[in-house]
mmCIF file of C-alpha atoms in Angstrom:
data_model
loop_
_atom_site.group_PDB
_atom_site.id
_atom_site.type_symbol
_atom_site.label_atom_id
_atom_site.label_comp_id
_atom_site.label_asym_id
_atom_site.label_seq_id
_atom_site.Cartn_x
_atom_site.Cartn_y
_atom_site.Cartn_z
ATOM 1 C CA UNK A 939 62.245 81.291 84.908
ATOM 2 C CA UNK A 940 63.065 77.730 84.428
ATOM 3 C CA UNK A 941 65.327 78.426 87.222
ATOM 4 C CA UNK A 942 62.809 79.501 89.440
ATOM 5 C CA UNK A 943 60.301 76.838 89.020
ATOM 6 C CA UNK A 944 62.339 74.006 88.226
ATOM 7 C CA UNK A 945 65.650 74.122 89.073
ATOM 8 C CA UNK A 946 65.583 75.933 92.301
ATOM 9 C CA UNK A 947 63.505 73.758 93.947
ATOM 10 C CA UNK A 948 64.884 70.526 93.294
ATOM 11 C CA UNK A 949 68.161 72.209 94.115
ATOM 12 C CA UNK A 950 67.119 73.786 97.515
ATOM 13 C CA UNK A 951 65.970 70.334 98.144
ATOM 14 C CA UNK A 952 69.246 68.687 98.062
ATOM 15 C CA UNK A 953 72.041 69.000 100.902
ATOM 16 C CA UNK A 954 73.505 72.497 99.679
ATOM 17 C CA UNK A 955 77.269 71.278 98.812
ATOM 18 C CA UNK A 956 75.868 68.227 97.035
ATOM 19 C CA UNK A 957 73.492 70.546 94.742
ATOM 20 C CA UNK A 958 76.550 73.033 94.821
ATOM 21 C CA UNK A 959 78.632 69.304 92.887
ATOM 22 C CA UNK A 960 75.494 68.468 90.748
ATOM 23 C CA UNK A 961 75.385 71.926 89.233
ATOM 24 C CA UNK A 962 79.248 72.604 88.642
ATOM 25 C CA UNK A 963 79.428 69.244 87.596
ATOM 26 C CA UNK A 964 76.236 69.917 85.184
ATOM 27 C CA UNK A 965 77.503 72.821 83.752
ATOM 28 C CA UNK A 966 81.046 71.003 82.801
ATOM 29 C CA UNK A 967 79.443 68.430 81.293
ATOM 30 C CA UNK A 968 76.895 70.293 79.548
ATOM 31 C CA UNK A 969 79.619 72.746 77.905
ATOM 32 C CA UNK A 970 81.001 69.996 76.132
ATOM 33 C CA UNK A 971 78.025 69.059 74.239
ATOM 34 C CA UNK A 972 77.959 71.057 70.741
ATOM 35 C CA UNK A 973 75.328 74.001 70.382
ATOM 36 C CA UNK A 974 74.933 73.886 74.108
ATOM 37 C CA UNK A 975 77.212 76.775 75.040
ATOM 38 C CA UNK A 976 75.728 79.118 72.344
ATOM 39 C CA UNK A 977 72.332 78.118 73.344
ATOM 40 C CA UNK A 978 73.105 79.608 76.927
ATOM 41 C CA UNK A 979 74.411 82.731 75.352
ATOM 42 C CA UNK A 980 71.083 82.910 73.289
ATOM 43 C CA UNK A 981 69.102 82.821 76.072
ATOM 44 C CA UNK A 982 70.946 84.588 79.144
ATOM 45 C CA UNK A 983 73.546 86.500 77.694
ATOM 46 C CA UNK A 984 72.967 90.658 76.578
ATOM 47 C CA UNK A 985 73.087 92.811 74.284
ATOM 48 C CA UNK A 986 76.376 94.717 73.218
ATOM 49 C CA UNK A 987 76.083 97.943 75.124
ATOM 50 C CA UNK A 988 78.891 100.482 75.088
ATOM 51 C CA UNK A 989 77.964 102.216 77.715
ATOM 52 C CA UNK A 990 78.478 99.386 80.027
ATOM 53 C CA UNK A 991 82.118 98.369 78.339
ATOM 54 C CA UNK A 992 85.327 99.117 79.970
ATOM 55 C CA UNK A 993 88.898 98.094 79.947
ATOM 56 C CA UNK A 994 90.529 98.523 83.332
ATOM 57 C CA UNK A 995 93.994 96.711 83.099
ATOM 58 C CA UNK A 996 94.472 96.744 79.672
ATOM 59 C CA UNK A 997 91.701 93.889 79.598
ATOM 60 C CA UNK A 998 88.715 94.329 77.909
ATOM 61 C CA UNK A 999 85.239 94.053 79.986
ATOM 62 C CA UNK A 1000 82.144 93.702 78.174
ATOM 63 C CA UNK A 1001 79.904 94.561 81.045
ATOM 64 C CA UNK A 1002 81.273 95.152 84.807
ATOM 65 C CA UNK A 1003 79.312 92.229 86.669
ATOM 66 C CA UNK A 1004 81.304 88.937 86.892
ATOM 67 C CA UNK A 1005 81.408 85.851 88.936
ATOM 68 C CA UNK A 1006 82.850 85.989 92.313
ATOM 69 C CA UNK A 1007 85.463 83.225 93.335
ATOM 70 C CA UNK A 1008 84.275 80.128 95.551
ATOM 71 C CA UNK A 1009 81.469 78.617 93.012
ATOM 72 C CA UNK A 1010 83.500 77.305 90.556
ATOM 73 C CA UNK A 1011 86.613 75.932 92.719
ATOM 74 C CA UNK A 1012 88.668 74.268 89.932
ATOM 75 C CA UNK A 1013 87.977 76.328 86.914
ATOM 76 C CA UNK A 1014 86.136 73.272 85.472
ATOM 77 C CA UNK A 1015 83.115 75.042 84.595
ATOM 78 C CA UNK A 1016 84.594 78.273 83.284
ATOM 79 C CA UNK A 1017 83.255 77.649 79.803
ATOM 80 C CA UNK A 1018 80.005 77.634 81.222
ATOM 81 C CA UNK A 1019 79.899 80.814 83.521
ATOM 82 C CA UNK A 1020 81.592 82.373 80.743
ATOM 83 C CA UNK A 1021 78.623 82.127 78.224
ATOM 84 C CA UNK A 1022 75.692 83.390 80.857
ATOM 85 C CA UNK A 1023 76.250 86.532 79.889
ATOM 86 C CA UNK A 1024 79.142 87.951 82.886
ATOM 87 C CA UNK A 1025 81.600 90.343 81.914
ATOM 88 C CA UNK A 1026 84.397 88.428 83.456
ATOM 89 C CA UNK A 1027 84.510 85.515 86.097
ATOM 90 C CA UNK A 1028 87.166 84.742 88.669
ATOM 91 C CA UNK A 1029 87.944 80.602 89.817
ATOM 92 C CA UNK A 1030 89.541 79.424 92.714
ATOM 93 C CA UNK A 1031 90.045 79.337 95.294
ATOM 94 C CA UNK A 1032 93.150 77.189 94.428
ATOM 95 C CA UNK A 1033 96.174 76.161 96.444
ATOM 96 C CA UNK A 1034 99.094 74.567 94.942
ATOM 97 C CA UNK A 1035 98.034 71.134 96.527
ATOM 98 C CA UNK A 1036 94.977 69.630 96.233
ATOM 99 C CA UNK A 1037 92.726 70.177 99.884
ATOM 100 C CA UNK A 1038 90.011 68.346 101.037
ATOM 101 C CA UNK A 1039 88.858 71.826 102.953
ATOM 102 C CA UNK A 1040 86.703 71.412 106.211
ATOM 103 C CA UNK A 1041 85.062 68.327 107.718
ATOM 104 C CA UNK A 1042 81.015 68.585 106.472
ATOM 105 C CA UNK A 1043 78.563 69.589 107.008
ATOM 106 C CA UNK A 1044 80.174 73.655 105.472
ATOM 107 C CA UNK A 1045 77.482 74.863 103.978
ATOM 108 C CA UNK A 1046 74.071 76.424 105.053
ATOM 109 C CA UNK A 1047 71.594 78.319 103.555
ATOM 110 C CA UNK A 1048 69.591 81.304 105.094
ATOM 111 C CA UNK A 1049 66.291 81.479 103.139
ATOM 112 C CA UNK A 1050 64.995 84.377 105.280
ATOM 113 C CA UNK A 1051 68.211 85.892 105.187
ATOM 114 C CA UNK A 1052 68.360 85.669 101.497
ATOM 115 C CA UNK A 1053 72.633 84.209 102.679
ATOM 116 C CA UNK A 1054 74.553 81.611 103.354
ATOM 117 C CA UNK A 1055 77.025 80.472 105.959
ATOM 118 C CA UNK A 1056 80.120 78.494 104.204
ATOM 119 C CA UNK A 1057 83.106 76.928 106.200
ATOM 120 C CA UNK A 1058 84.515 75.498 102.971
ATOM 121 C CA UNK A 1059 87.781 75.833 103.658
ATOM 122 C CA UNK A 1060 90.060 76.163 100.095
ATOM 123 C CA UNK A 1061 88.558 72.644 99.160
ATOM 124 C CA UNK A 1062 89.914 72.305 95.272
ATOM 125 C CA UNK A 1063 91.528 70.054 92.895
ATOM 126 C CA UNK A 1064 95.040 71.770 93.129
ATOM 127 C CA UNK A 1065 96.645 74.592 91.007
ATOM 128 C CA UNK A 1066 97.961 71.876 87.920
ATOM 129 C CA UNK A 1067 94.167 70.274 87.780
ATOM 130 C CA UNK A 1068 92.874 73.856 87.180
ATOM 131 C CA UNK A 1069 95.726 74.934 84.753
ATOM 132 C CA UNK A 1070 94.524 71.785 82.555
ATOM 133 C CA UNK A 1071 90.625 72.884 82.898
ATOM 134 C CA UNK A 1072 91.896 76.533 81.807
ATOM 135 C CA UNK A 1073 93.771 75.429 79.091
ATOM 136 C CA UNK A 1074 91.638 73.349 77.396
ATOM 137 C CA UNK A 1075 89.227 76.599 76.877
ATOM 138 C CA UNK A 1076 89.252 76.506 73.186
ATOM 139 C CA UNK A 1077 87.257 79.919 73.647
ATOM 140 C CA UNK A 1078 87.516 82.952 76.060
ATOM 141 C CA UNK A 1079 84.214 84.899 75.702
ATOM 142 C CA UNK A 1080 85.184 87.272 78.532
ATOM 143 C CA UNK A 1081 88.445 87.592 81.202
ATOM 144 C CA UNK A 1082 89.255 84.965 83.346
ATOM 145 C CA UNK A 1083 90.571 85.504 87.073
ATOM 146 C CA UNK A 1084 92.484 83.269 89.156
ATOM 147 C CA UNK A 1085 91.785 83.665 93.275
ATOM 148 C CA UNK A 1086 95.059 81.855 94.508
ATOM 149 C CA UNK A 1087 95.412 80.913 98.120
ATOM 150 C CA UNK A 1088 98.288 79.016 100.613
ATOM 151 C CA UNK A 1089 97.296 75.480 102.245
ATOM 152 C CA UNK A 1090 95.911 74.615 105.219
ATOM 153 C CA UNK A 1091 99.107 72.967 106.614
ATOM 154 C CA UNK A 1092 101.514 75.732 105.261
ATOM 155 C CA UNK A 1093 102.197 78.249 108.029
ATOM 156 C CA UNK A 1094 102.306 81.780 107.716
ATOM 157 C CA UNK A 1095 105.989 82.466 107.712
ATOM 158 C CA UNK A 1096 105.958 80.050 104.310
ATOM 159 C CA UNK A 1097 102.844 81.705 102.848
ATOM 160 C CA UNK A 1098 104.951 83.251 100.402
ATOM 161 C CA UNK A 1099 105.939 79.904 98.592
ATOM 162 C CA UNK A 1100 102.292 78.767 98.048
ATOM 163 C CA UNK A 1101 101.582 81.938 96.372
ATOM 164 C CA UNK A 1102 104.343 82.113 94.064
ATOM 165 C CA UNK A 1103 103.644 78.703 93.472
ATOM 166 C CA UNK A 1104 99.847 79.121 92.305
ATOM 167 C CA UNK A 1105 100.965 81.862 89.965
ATOM 168 C CA UNK A 1106 103.670 79.691 88.291
ATOM 169 C CA UNK A 1107 101.584 77.391 87.771
ATOM 170 C CA UNK A 1108 98.396 79.320 86.585
ATOM 171 C CA UNK A 1109 100.541 82.454 85.199
ATOM 172 C CA UNK A 1110 99.739 81.281 81.414
ATOM 173 C CA UNK A 1111 95.921 80.338 81.647
ATOM 174 C CA UNK A 1112 95.002 83.300 83.744
ATOM 175 C CA UNK A 1113 93.748 86.982 82.823
ATOM 176 C CA UNK A 1114 94.505 88.459 86.289
ATOM 177 C CA UNK A 1115 95.294 86.884 89.865
ATOM 178 C CA UNK A 1116 93.435 87.734 93.334
ATOM 179 C CA UNK A 1117 95.376 87.249 96.034
ATOM 180 C CA UNK A 1118 92.892 85.454 98.874
ATOM 181 C CA UNK A 1119 94.632 86.527 101.925
ATOM 182 C CA UNK A 1120 90.764 86.850 103.938
ATOM 183 C CA UNK A 1121 88.963 83.921 103.907
ATOM 184 C CA UNK A 1122 87.694 83.348 107.681
ATOM 185 C CA UNK A 1123 87.856 80.090 107.393
ATOM 186 C CA UNK A 1124 91.836 78.875 107.014
ATOM 187 C CA UNK A 1125 93.444 79.320 110.076
ATOM 188 C CA UNK A 1126 95.087 82.424 111.000
ATOM 189 C CA UNK A 1127 95.273 83.656 107.170
ATOM 190 C CA UNK A 1128 93.393 86.863 108.040
ATOM 191 C CA UNK A 1129 96.324 87.608 109.781
ATOM 192 C CA UNK A 1130 97.864 88.363 106.004
ATOM 193 C CA UNK A 1131 96.044 91.370 105.840
ATOM 194 C CA UNK A 1132 97.967 93.369 108.282
ATOM 195 C CA UNK A 1133 101.306 94.602 108.467
ATOM 196 C CA UNK A 1134 104.972 93.005 107.745
ATOM 197 C CA UNK A 1135 102.972 90.263 106.938
ATOM 198 C CA UNK A 1136 101.102 91.880 104.469
ATOM 199 C CA UNK A 1137 104.024 93.551 103.068
ATOM 200 C CA UNK A 1138 106.622 90.796 102.897
ATOM 201 C CA UNK A 1139 103.764 88.568 101.208
ATOM 202 C CA UNK A 1140 103.157 91.055 98.356
ATOM 203 C CA UNK A 1141 106.780 92.140 97.608
ATOM 204 C CA UNK A 1142 107.331 88.326 96.846
ATOM 205 C CA UNK A 1143 103.951 87.967 94.922
ATOM 206 C CA UNK A 1144 104.819 90.876 92.723
ATOM 207 C CA UNK A 1145 108.661 89.811 92.623
ATOM 208 C CA UNK A 1146 107.031 86.465 90.811
ATOM 209 C CA UNK A 1147 104.950 88.035 88.882
ATOM 210 C CA UNK A 1148 107.215 90.223 87.332
ATOM 211 C CA UNK A 1149 109.538 87.528 86.920
ATOM 212 C CA UNK A 1150 107.233 85.855 84.919
ATOM 213 C CA UNK A 1151 106.435 88.907 82.974
ATOM 214 C CA UNK A 1152 110.099 89.120 82.280
ATOM 215 C CA UNK A 1153 110.754 85.412 80.888
ATOM 216 C CA UNK A 1154 107.914 85.725 78.260
ATOM 217 C CA UNK A 1155 108.677 89.288 77.486
ATOM 218 C CA UNK A 1156 105.250 90.329 78.014
ATOM 219 C CA UNK A 1157 103.516 93.123 80.008
ATOM 220 C CA UNK A 1158 102.839 91.579 83.861
ATOM 221 C CA UNK A 1159 99.522 90.737 84.096
ATOM 222 C CA UNK A 1160 97.320 92.318 87.039
ATOM 223 C CA UNK A 1161 97.480 91.327 90.602
ATOM 224 C CA UNK A 1162 94.361 92.377 92.770
ATOM 225 C CA UNK A 1163 93.653 91.527 96.711
ATOM 226 C CA UNK A 1164 91.073 90.620 98.386
ATOM 227 C CA UNK A 1165 90.177 91.921 101.585
ATOM 228 C CA UNK A 1166 87.734 91.327 104.660
ATOM 229 C CA UNK A 1167 84.900 93.492 105.571
ATOM 230 C CA UNK A 1168 85.768 93.143 109.045
ATOM 231 C CA UNK A 1169 88.753 95.426 109.204
ATOM 232 C CA UNK A 1170 88.577 98.208 111.498
ATOM 233 C CA UNK A 1171 89.128 101.866 109.768
ATOM 234 C CA UNK A 1172 92.782 102.016 111.374
ATOM 235 C CA UNK A 1173 93.071 97.961 109.772
ATOM 236 C CA UNK A 1174 91.831 98.958 106.630
ATOM 237 C CA UNK A 1175 93.895 102.266 106.193
ATOM 238 C CA UNK A 1176 97.275 100.559 106.990
ATOM 239 C CA UNK A 1177 96.173 97.733 104.577
ATOM 240 C CA UNK A 1178 95.681 100.094 101.808
ATOM 241 C CA UNK A 1179 98.552 101.574 102.292
ATOM 242 C CA UNK A 1180 100.926 98.656 102.140
ATOM 243 C CA UNK A 1181 99.236 97.658 98.906
ATOM 244 C CA UNK A 1182 99.210 100.844 97.231
ATOM 245 C CA UNK A 1183 103.350 100.540 98.160
ATOM 246 C CA UNK A 1184 103.400 97.022 96.583
ATOM 247 C CA UNK A 1185 102.288 98.231 93.260
ATOM 248 C CA UNK A 1186 98.946 96.161 93.432
ATOM 249 C CA UNK A 1187 96.912 96.791 90.869
ATOM 250 C CA UNK A 1188 93.405 96.324 92.605
ATOM 251 C CA UNK A 1189 91.508 95.386 95.393
ATOM 252 C CA UNK A 1190 88.246 93.328 96.183
ATOM 253 C CA UNK A 1191 85.775 94.203 98.701
ATOM 254 C CA UNK A 1192 84.978 91.999 99.762
ATOM 255 C CA UNK A 1193 85.254 88.546 100.816
ATOM 256 C CA UNK A 1194 82.553 87.397 103.591
ATOM 257 C CA UNK A 1195 81.998 88.097 106.696
ATOM 258 C CA UNK A 1196 82.174 86.530 110.499
ATOM 259 C CA UNK A 1197 79.607 88.999 111.692
ATOM 260 C CA UNK A 1198 76.116 87.654 112.188
ATOM 261 C CA UNK A 1199 74.073 91.031 112.897
ATOM 262 C CA UNK A 1200 70.226 90.927 111.964
ATOM 263 C CA UNK A 1201 69.917 87.251 111.188
ATOM 264 C CA UNK A 1202 66.676 85.305 111.401
ATOM 265 C CA UNK A 1203 67.500 81.822 110.464
ATOM 266 C CA UNK A 1204 69.162 79.468 112.910
ATOM 267 C CA UNK A 1205 71.802 78.711 110.344
ATOM 268 C CA UNK A 1206 72.970 81.875 111.757
ATOM 269 C CA UNK A 1207 74.752 80.205 114.199
ATOM 270 C CA UNK A 1208 76.867 78.222 112.298
ATOM 271 C CA UNK A 1209 80.542 79.546 112.204
ATOM 272 C CA UNK A 1210 82.280 80.010 108.825
ATOM 273 C CA UNK A 1211 82.198 83.283 106.564
ATOM 274 C CA UNK A 1212 78.447 84.610 105.883
ATOM 275 C CA UNK A 1213 77.642 85.797 102.286
ATOM 276 C CA UNK A 1214 74.528 87.221 100.554
ATOM 277 C CA UNK A 1215 71.982 90.449 101.740
ATOM 278 C CA UNK A 1216 73.181 90.542 105.166
ATOM 279 C CA UNK A 1217 76.678 92.161 103.561
ATOM 280 C CA UNK A 1218 75.271 94.706 101.169
ATOM 281 C CA UNK A 1219 75.834 98.080 103.675
ATOM 282 C CA UNK A 1220 79.368 96.553 105.234
ATOM 283 C CA UNK A 1221 81.245 95.687 101.540
ATOM 284 C CA UNK A 1222 79.654 99.161 100.367
ATOM 285 C CA UNK A 1223 81.069 101.154 103.186
ATOM 286 C CA UNK A 1224 84.568 99.390 102.671
ATOM 287 C CA UNK A 1225 84.455 100.490 99.072
ATOM 288 C CA UNK A 1226 83.590 104.119 100.115
ATOM 289 C CA UNK A 1227 86.740 104.098 102.297
ATOM 290 C CA UNK A 1228 89.529 102.420 99.927
ATOM 291 C CA UNK A 1229 87.966 104.540 97.120
ATOM 292 C CA UNK A 1230 88.296 107.482 99.122
ATOM 293 C CA UNK A 1231 91.891 106.234 100.787
ATOM 294 C CA UNK A 1232 92.937 105.438 97.180
ATOM 295 C CA UNK A 1233 91.519 108.867 95.832
ATOM 296 C CA UNK A 1234 90.624 106.764 93.268
ATOM 297 C CA UNK A 1235 93.720 105.357 91.404
ATOM 298 C CA UNK A 1236 93.233 101.752 92.197
ATOM 299 C CA UNK A 1237 90.039 100.243 90.749
ATOM 300 C CA UNK A 1238 87.875 98.058 92.886
ATOM 301 C CA UNK A 1239 86.040 95.714 92.345
ATOM 302 C CA UNK A 1240 82.793 95.198 94.288
ATOM 303 C CA UNK A 1241 81.410 92.191 96.217
ATOM 304 C CA UNK A 1242 79.001 91.174 98.896
ATOM 305 C CA UNK A 1243 75.053 91.471 98.991
ATOM 306 C CA UNK A 1244 74.503 91.955 95.089
ATOM 307 C CA UNK A 1245 71.026 90.774 94.428
ATOM 308 C CA UNK A 1246 69.776 93.643 91.739
ATOM 309 C CA UNK A 1247 70.812 96.570 89.706
ATOM 310 C CA UNK A 1248 70.204 99.132 92.319
ATOM 311 C CA UNK A 1249 72.754 96.961 94.661
ATOM 312 C CA UNK A 1250 75.323 96.917 92.269
ATOM 313 C CA UNK A 1251 75.237 100.639 90.963
ATOM 314 C CA UNK A 1252 75.250 101.381 94.937
ATOM 315 C CA UNK A 1253 78.490 99.526 94.808
ATOM 316 C CA UNK A 1254 79.698 101.552 91.709
ATOM 317 C CA UNK A 1255 78.595 104.790 93.167
ATOM 318 C CA UNK A 1256 80.628 104.075 96.166
ATOM 319 C CA UNK A 1257 83.719 103.399 94.007
ATOM 320 C CA UNK A 1258 83.697 99.876 92.202
ATOM 321 C CA UNK A 1259 84.698 99.690 88.859
ATOM 322 C CA UNK A 1260 83.440 96.223 88.869
ATOM 323 C CA UNK A 1261 81.086 94.323 90.487
ATOM 324 C CA UNK A 1262 80.769 90.782 91.600
ATOM 325 C CA UNK A 1263 77.856 88.305 92.868
ATOM 326 C CA UNK A 1264 77.502 84.791 93.936
ATOM 327 C CA UNK A 1265 74.959 84.058 96.294
ATOM 328 C CA UNK A 1266 72.382 85.915 94.333
ATOM 329 C CA UNK A 1267 73.217 83.398 91.713
ATOM 330 C CA UNK A 1268 72.056 80.713 94.352
ATOM 331 C CA UNK A 1269 68.421 82.251 95.248
ATOM 332 C CA UNK A 1270 67.490 83.857 91.593
ATOM 333 C CA UNK A 1271 69.611 82.091 88.943
ATOM 334 C CA UNK A 1272 71.034 83.370 85.382
ATOM 335 C CA UNK A 1273 68.331 85.389 84.762
ATOM 336 C CA UNK A 1274 69.256 87.901 86.967
ATOM 337 C CA UNK A 1275 72.302 88.806 85.251
ATOM 338 C CA UNK A 1276 70.554 89.929 82.002
ATOM 339 C CA UNK A 1277 68.333 91.788 84.669
ATOM 340 C CA UNK A 1278 71.026 93.760 86.411
ATOM 341 C CA UNK A 1279 72.507 94.625 82.946
ATOM 342 C CA UNK A 1280 68.924 96.107 81.603
ATOM 343 C CA UNK A 1281 68.780 98.071 85.238
ATOM 344 C CA UNK A 1282 72.428 99.329 85.214
ATOM 345 C CA UNK A 1283 71.061 101.076 82.327
ATOM 346 C CA UNK A 1284 68.388 102.293 83.348
ATOM 347 C CA UNK A 1285 70.426 104.128 86.066
ATOM 348 C CA UNK A 1286 72.637 105.625 83.868
ATOM 349 C CA UNK A 1287 69.809 107.337 82.248
ATOM 350 C CA UNK A 1288 67.956 108.543 85.025
ATOM 351 C CA UNK A 1289 71.047 109.664 86.237
ATOM 352 C CA UNK A 1290 71.637 111.432 82.609
ATOM 353 C CA UNK A 1291 75.457 109.802 82.058
ATOM 354 C CA UNK A 1292 76.526 108.133 78.763
ATOM 355 C CA UNK A 1293 78.828 105.724 80.711
ATOM 356 C CA UNK A 1294 79.139 103.360 83.303
ATOM 357 C CA UNK A 1295 82.609 104.716 84.241
ATOM 358 C CA UNK A 1296 80.881 108.504 84.775
ATOM 359 C CA UNK A 1297 79.462 106.753 87.815
ATOM 360 C CA UNK A 1298 82.559 105.433 89.782
ATOM 361 C CA UNK A 1299 82.799 106.849 93.084
ATOM 362 C CA UNK A 1300 79.629 109.537 92.760
ATOM 363 C CA UNK A 1301 78.640 109.159 96.205
ATOM 364 C CA UNK A 1302 82.109 108.608 97.514
#
């Protein structure tokens, strides 16, 4: 209610990117004030629910709902987001060197469509800055994933070195890693999703991951790949096959789309990646297809158009073990997290299931 009646009207009167930076900066500052994180947890956290708790890749998740990458690109507000009721959060995309991103304006709201269009690019302060933010966290209530990418000026032939550099700098402060090769806002990045480019990239990343784990004498941390929703069935099958061969731990389905089908707001004509409700069915279809291609053996994080418990549950039944949201948080605020948790429990009860894992892939 606080967000709906006070914060949202104020933020929506601002330029979207200015509102974004104000929010992230405010959360970063607030998290340093004694008692604020506890207050956030009390206001937005959900009661422990054994039905929603899972262990995946050897990591414990108190619930399946996570924050998608893109909102906290530098990890500077990770403490605050970790105390809003999420089961995990994903920070980034981060690149080895700081990036300014694309020219402004580059972020657009589409209220009638409950959507956003962004062509931000990988604007971030660089891997070293993120390492400092995450290393400074005194307490981690939930796992933190680090989404890694390449610098804009790095040619695809040398991209693997950027991903390896990010992994090397951030390995000790991330719980798992996400390889972003599917943003539509970095030139030619999506071509890395295919064929020998993908095979060589993943081989190099996994080699670096294994080297770092061996160096520390620990279990290797999970590595996931984030795919676009605009792949054809043939392209998706080929990419998933390479991902399986590389020993990748999981898949995030999906990133934003370049499709503009059915949009009402004139900002739909803006170039960039579309997120929000219009992406829901497309991302769910990709989840279902990936689940079938992998025979349910590779965990999937479902992302795209999750605005309610019903949306989240639909993706879980399609094959996702975990769910992420971003755009819905902009439109509905942090109170949505608790609503989705409550709704998921009701969905399980209605279906006669005792644990969220029993619903994974039911409709695949």
